[in-house]
Amino acid sequence: MSRTATAARDASAPAGPAGHGANDASASGGGTPGAPRPTGSGRAGAWAELLRLPALFTVPGDALAGAAAAGVRPGPRTLLAIGSSLCLYEAGMALNDWADREEDAVERPHRPLPSGRIRPATALTAACGLTGAGLLLAARAGRPALAVAAPLAATVWAYDLALKHTPAGPAAMAAARGLDLLLGAAATGGGTRAALPSAALLGSHTLAVTAVSRRETIGGSALAPLAALATTGALTRLVTHRRTRLPAGRRAAAAPGLPGSHPAEGRPRSAAALATALGAAYAATAARPYFHATLNPSPPLVQRAVGGGIRATVPLQAALAARSGATATSLLVAALAPAGRMFARRAAMRKVSIT
C-alpha cells in the first residue's frame, strides 16, 4: 500500500523520509549530479527511508483482524497473507516516491530518490518485484486470497500512478486498507463476507487520515482534521458500544487457549471489555492531534495529525479483533504498537518516519 496506508508525508524533518522531491536528473533516472553513491549503512538507511520501515508495524494487524472477523484462528495461511500485505505495502511505498520524483525535486530534495541515494529505476524495479512477491504469497495462501490480493495490488498502483492527486485518492487508499483486511479473512477462512463490517470501519479511518494528509505541506484548512475527529468519535462508538457478536463458526473452530478461541460463555463479555479499552486507546491516539490541527491547521500540526492517525491504526485493528471475540489475537495486534515504537527509537531508525 502506499504512503498512508496509508498516504502521509512529513515535510518537517530535513533528514527524514517524508519529503517529496526529485530534480530533473533524478527524474530521468540519473539522480542528483555529483551526489555520492550510497554504500554500507548509508545505502541501508536510504532504503529504510524509502520503504518507511517503522510503518510496517501497522500492516500485520490488517490480516489478523480479518482472520478474527472471519471467525477462524490465525494459521500458516494467515502468515502468508501478512507476508503478502507487507510486500504490497512496501511496493506502494517505493512506487509512491518514484511517481512523485519530479514533485519531490522541488519540495523535498532530501528524499532518497532526488538526493541520488537511490536511482528512480531501482525504486521502480523494487516496486515491481515486491508486487510480484505479494501476489505469489497470496497465491500460496489459496485462490480466495489471490482473488483479493489482485485487486489490492491494482488499487495500490492506481493510487500511486493516477488517483493520488484526484478527489478519488482518499477513497482508493481506504479501499486498499479494507482489501488488506479482507485478504486476511480470505486466506484464513476462505471467505470475506463476515469481515466486511470490519473492513468498512478500517477503511473509514484510512479515508479520514488520507484526507488530512492531502494538505499537510500547506495547511490552511480545518475541515479535514475536523471531519477526521468526527470520524474517530463515530468509529470509537461503533467499536466500543456495539454489542459484540461472535462470527459464525468460531465456537466450533476454536479451542481454549489458542489465538482467537474462547469458551461459549464468559468470553464475549471479556472481549467487549477489551474492545472498549482498545477503542479508548485508539481515540486517545488519534483525537488529540486531530483536535490541535482543527484549532490551528498549520503544516506542522497537520503533519502531527497524520502521524497520529497512522499510529492509531494499530489499536483500531486490535479493537476490531476484540470486537470479533478474538481476545488473544487482539492482544497480539496491540503488542505491535510498542514494538513499533521501540524499533523506531533505534539509532538507525531515528531519521525514518512512519509517514
XYZ file of C-alpha atoms in Angstrom:
355
model
C 0.000 0.000 0.000
C 1.035 3.483 -0.458
C 2.100 6.105 1.882
C -0.693 6.385 4.417
C -1.717 3.240 4.397
C -1.511 4.964 4.472
C -0.652 8.376 2.176
C 1.161 10.660 4.502
C 4.092 12.974 4.199
C 6.307 14.700 6.738
C 7.942 17.776 5.370
C 9.275 18.952 8.701
C 12.411 16.875 9.268
C 15.114 17.794 6.820
C 16.777 14.415 7.154
C 13.540 12.483 7.409
C 11.889 10.301 4.821
C 8.697 12.195 4.391
C 9.568 14.794 1.882
C 8.950 14.599 -1.779
C 11.458 15.628 -4.253
C 13.401 14.904 -7.337
C 15.323 17.089 -9.615
C 15.478 16.829 -13.376
C 18.415 14.462 -13.241
C 16.754 12.088 -10.843
C 13.518 12.242 -12.763
C 15.361 10.906 -15.773
C 16.942 8.169 -13.705
C 20.346 9.631 -13.069
C 19.950 11.066 -9.591
C 21.477 14.309 -8.380
C 24.564 15.251 -10.411
C 27.693 14.671 -8.392
C 25.836 13.035 -5.496
C 27.824 10.235 -3.840
C 26.584 6.718 -4.353
C 25.212 5.211 -1.121
C 27.361 2.498 0.371
C 27.136 0.367 3.504
C 24.925 1.802 6.206
C 24.158 4.815 4.001
C 22.534 2.570 1.425
C 20.588 0.700 4.112
C 19.416 3.984 5.593
C 18.244 5.208 2.201
C 16.159 2.080 1.687
C 14.777 2.356 5.226
C 13.637 5.887 4.366
C 12.192 4.901 1.010
C 10.256 1.952 2.440
C 9.253 3.689 5.729
C 10.264 0.638 7.753
C 8.721 1.772 11.083
C 5.331 1.915 9.345
C 5.472 -1.833 8.707
C 4.183 -2.438 12.223
C 0.790 -1.083 11.119
C 0.405 -3.810 8.476
C 0.110 -7.273 10.145
C -2.933 -6.187 12.125
C -4.957 -5.969 8.917
C -4.712 -9.680 8.197
C -5.064 -10.638 11.861
C -8.193 -8.518 12.263
C -9.534 -10.089 9.075
C -8.943 -13.593 10.394
C -10.670 -12.654 13.640
C -13.652 -11.238 11.775
C -13.902 -14.444 9.745
C -14.143 -16.424 12.992
C -11.044 -18.538 12.325
C -7.838 -18.883 14.313
C -4.729 -17.465 12.627
C -2.640 -20.156 10.952
C 0.018 -20.666 8.278
C -2.189 -19.102 5.610
C -2.615 -16.034 7.785
C 1.160 -15.710 7.854
C 1.192 -15.887 4.065
C -1.429 -13.146 3.957
C 0.673 -10.997 6.280
C 3.706 -11.552 4.058
C 1.664 -10.602 1.014
C 0.389 -7.464 2.746
C 3.897 -6.412 3.744
C 5.189 -6.843 0.197
C 2.316 -4.919 -1.369
C 2.609 -2.171 1.238
C 6.308 -1.723 0.558
C 5.676 -1.852 -3.184
C 3.352 1.098 -2.714
C 5.967 2.993 -0.719
C 8.629 2.597 -3.412
C 6.167 3.333 -6.212
C 4.910 6.399 -4.359
C 8.312 8.064 -4.373
C 9.007 7.023 -7.947
C 5.739 8.563 -9.116
C 6.364 11.769 -7.144
C 10.035 12.167 -8.057
C 9.525 15.391 -10.018
C 7.425 16.952 -7.267
C 9.995 15.854 -4.712
C 12.751 17.621 -6.618
C 11.100 20.916 -5.692
C 9.507 20.229 -2.296
C 11.687 17.585 -0.614
C 15.078 17.186 -2.278
C 16.427 15.304 0.753
C 14.421 12.172 -0.104
C 16.329 9.087 -1.292
C 15.456 9.496 -4.988
C 16.060 13.208 -5.578
C 19.137 13.154 -3.358
C 20.649 10.478 -5.593
C 20.951 7.853 -2.856
C 18.604 5.537 -4.753
C 18.075 5.597 -8.509
C 14.473 6.036 -9.669
C 14.799 2.992 -11.918
C 15.899 0.932 -8.911
C 12.890 2.082 -6.895
C 10.545 1.175 -9.755
C 12.167 -2.252 -10.088
C 11.736 -2.795 -6.354
C 8.055 -1.850 -6.593
C 7.529 -4.364 -9.404
C 9.414 -7.109 -7.578
C 7.583 -6.539 -4.308
C 4.235 -6.565 -6.085
C 5.077 -9.885 -7.727
C 6.214 -11.324 -4.397
C 2.998 -10.180 -2.719
C 0.834 -11.828 -5.354
C 2.899 -15.023 -5.190
C 2.487 -15.260 -1.417
C -1.239 -14.671 -1.767
C -1.437 -17.436 -4.364
C 0.290 -19.776 -1.930
C -2.439 -18.958 0.584
C -5.116 -20.100 -1.861
C -7.341 -18.838 -4.645
C -9.626 -16.797 -2.354
C -6.601 -14.887 -1.070
C -5.280 -14.259 -4.577
C -8.729 -13.073 -5.647
C -8.423 -10.304 -3.034
C -4.704 -9.600 -3.447
C -5.003 -8.941 -7.179
C -7.452 -6.002 -6.853
C -5.478 -4.829 -3.831
C -2.305 -4.617 -5.932
C -4.230 -2.901 -8.726
C -5.584 -0.348 -6.244
C -2.090 0.390 -4.930
C -0.726 1.021 -8.416
C -3.768 3.019 -9.488
C -3.496 5.225 -6.425
C 0.206 5.989 -6.845
C 0.154 6.465 -10.607
C -3.215 8.070 -11.280
C -5.553 8.700 -8.352
C -3.400 10.202 -5.616
C -3.937 13.827 -6.579
C -7.565 13.434 -7.607
C -10.744 13.534 -5.491
C -10.779 9.727 -5.685
C -7.441 9.441 -3.887
C -8.681 9.063 -0.285
C -11.340 6.552 -1.359
C -8.707 4.496 -3.183
C -6.490 4.451 -0.113
C -9.442 3.432 2.066
C -10.257 0.632 -0.375
C -6.672 -0.605 -0.167
C -6.785 -0.893 3.624
C -10.171 -2.556 3.552
C -8.992 -5.064 0.949
C -5.925 -5.785 3.057
C -8.154 -6.782 5.972
C -10.277 -8.915 3.636
C -7.080 -10.591 2.414
C -6.510 -11.952 5.918
C -10.091 -13.214 6.095
C -9.922 -14.845 2.659
C -6.568 -16.503 3.317
C -7.527 -17.818 6.752
C -11.197 -18.666 6.364
C -11.764 -18.797 2.616
C -14.469 -16.106 2.642
C -14.811 -12.376 3.171
C -18.488 -11.697 3.909
C -18.148 -11.819 7.695
C -15.189 -9.429 7.557
C -16.907 -6.725 5.502
C -18.060 -4.640 8.532
C -14.534 -4.588 9.996
C -13.103 -3.704 6.585
C -15.562 -0.816 6.310
C -14.570 0.558 9.718
C -10.852 0.320 8.989
C -11.402 1.861 5.572
C -13.299 4.781 7.103
C -10.377 5.509 9.417
C -7.951 5.383 6.481
C -10.177 7.671 4.437
C -10.064 10.269 7.212
C -6.285 10.087 7.626
C -5.681 10.321 3.893
C -7.971 13.323 3.559
C -5.976 15.124 6.259
C -2.658 14.205 4.621
C -3.562 15.941 1.371
C -2.932 19.363 2.959
C -0.110 18.538 5.341
C 2.502 20.525 3.401
C 0.372 23.653 3.001
C -2.147 23.551 5.859
C -4.781 26.242 5.896
C -7.984 24.221 6.230
C -9.563 22.925 9.421
C -12.266 20.982 7.574
C -10.329 17.745 7.003
C -8.987 17.378 10.583
C -12.428 18.283 11.938
C -14.006 15.579 9.771
C -11.320 13.129 10.882
C -12.024 13.992 14.513
C -15.730 13.311 13.987
C -14.910 10.056 12.204
C -12.712 8.978 15.100
C -15.539 9.587 17.526
C -18.015 7.635 15.418
C -15.648 4.708 14.951
C -14.830 4.632 18.653
C -18.510 4.423 19.494
C -19.124 1.653 16.957
C -16.203 -0.402 18.242
C -16.837 0.093 21.954
C -20.624 0.344 22.254
C -21.876 -2.079 19.674
C -22.760 -5.433 21.152
C -20.010 -7.958 20.475
C -21.275 -10.681 18.151
C -19.118 -13.691 17.538
C -18.595 -14.726 13.906
C -20.418 -17.838 12.787
C -18.355 -20.949 13.238
C -15.970 -19.541 15.848
C -17.272 -21.707 18.652
C -16.858 -24.855 16.612
C -13.440 -23.913 15.280
C -11.900 -22.502 18.446
C -10.039 -24.446 21.083
C -9.475 -22.977 24.559
C -6.126 -21.273 24.994
C -5.427 -20.746 21.309
C -5.451 -17.376 19.497
C -8.963 -16.367 18.622
C -10.517 -19.027 20.869
C -12.964 -18.616 23.693
C -15.408 -20.666 25.737
C -19.019 -20.423 24.751
C -19.730 -18.494 27.932
C -17.872 -15.628 29.576
C -15.510 -14.684 26.800
C -17.876 -12.353 24.899
C -18.042 -10.123 27.971
C -14.253 -10.022 28.341
C -13.874 -9.409 24.600
C -16.303 -6.484 24.849
C -14.323 -5.031 27.763
C -11.099 -5.403 25.809
C -12.670 -3.791 22.748
C -13.733 -0.857 24.923
C -10.219 -0.396 26.298
C -8.621 -0.631 22.893
C -11.215 1.678 21.391
C -10.307 4.228 24.046
C -6.635 3.812 23.157
C -7.500 4.381 19.513
C -9.405 7.550 20.320
C -6.641 8.858 22.578
C -4.021 8.310 19.878
C -5.928 9.937 17.021
C -8.272 12.527 18.534
C -5.797 14.843 20.249
C -3.628 15.649 17.191
C -6.776 15.970 15.066
C -8.167 18.456 17.581
C -4.965 20.508 17.590
C -4.915 20.557 13.774
C -8.527 21.705 13.781
C -7.701 24.643 16.035
C -4.549 25.512 14.110
C -4.251 23.824 10.700
C -0.606 24.789 10.200
C 1.622 22.314 8.311
C 3.480 21.058 11.440
C 0.244 20.335 13.316
C -1.415 18.780 10.286
C 1.645 16.537 9.856
C 1.379 15.507 13.504
C -2.285 14.735 12.956
C -1.400 12.466 10.045
C 1.237 10.680 12.123
C -1.236 10.239 14.974
C -3.817 8.828 12.593
C -1.346 6.297 11.239
C -0.267 5.226 14.727
C -3.926 4.876 15.726
C -4.349 2.178 13.078
C -2.853 -0.488 15.357
C -5.189 -0.016 18.358
C -8.113 0.151 15.929
C -7.086 -3.163 14.370
C -6.766 -4.666 17.844
C -10.176 -3.314 18.852
C -11.738 -4.831 15.729
C -10.238 -8.221 16.611
C -11.569 -7.951 20.168
C -14.950 -6.904 18.794
C -14.999 -10.214 16.914
C -14.296 -12.158 20.110
C -10.649 -12.989 19.379
C -9.022 -11.741 22.570
C -5.635 -13.429 22.108
C -5.361 -12.170 18.535
C -6.377 -8.714 19.724
C -3.626 -8.631 22.336
C -1.112 -9.810 19.743
C -2.069 -6.945 17.438
C -1.974 -4.439 20.297
C 1.586 -5.518 21.106
C 2.681 -4.289 17.669
C 2.297 -0.666 18.789
C 5.010 -0.674 21.499
C 7.154 -2.922 19.325
C 6.935 -0.374 16.551
C 7.882 2.455 18.898
C 10.898 0.533 20.170
C 12.002 -0.169 16.609
C 11.589 3.480 15.641
C 13.782 4.563 18.573
C 16.737 2.533 17.331
C 19.609 4.743 16.233
C 19.377 3.604 12.628
C 15.639 4.394 12.508
C 15.555 7.788 14.215
C 15.558 9.616 10.902
C 12.935 7.339 9.404
C 9.344 8.497 9.789
C 6.265 6.312 9.598
C 4.759 8.762 7.110
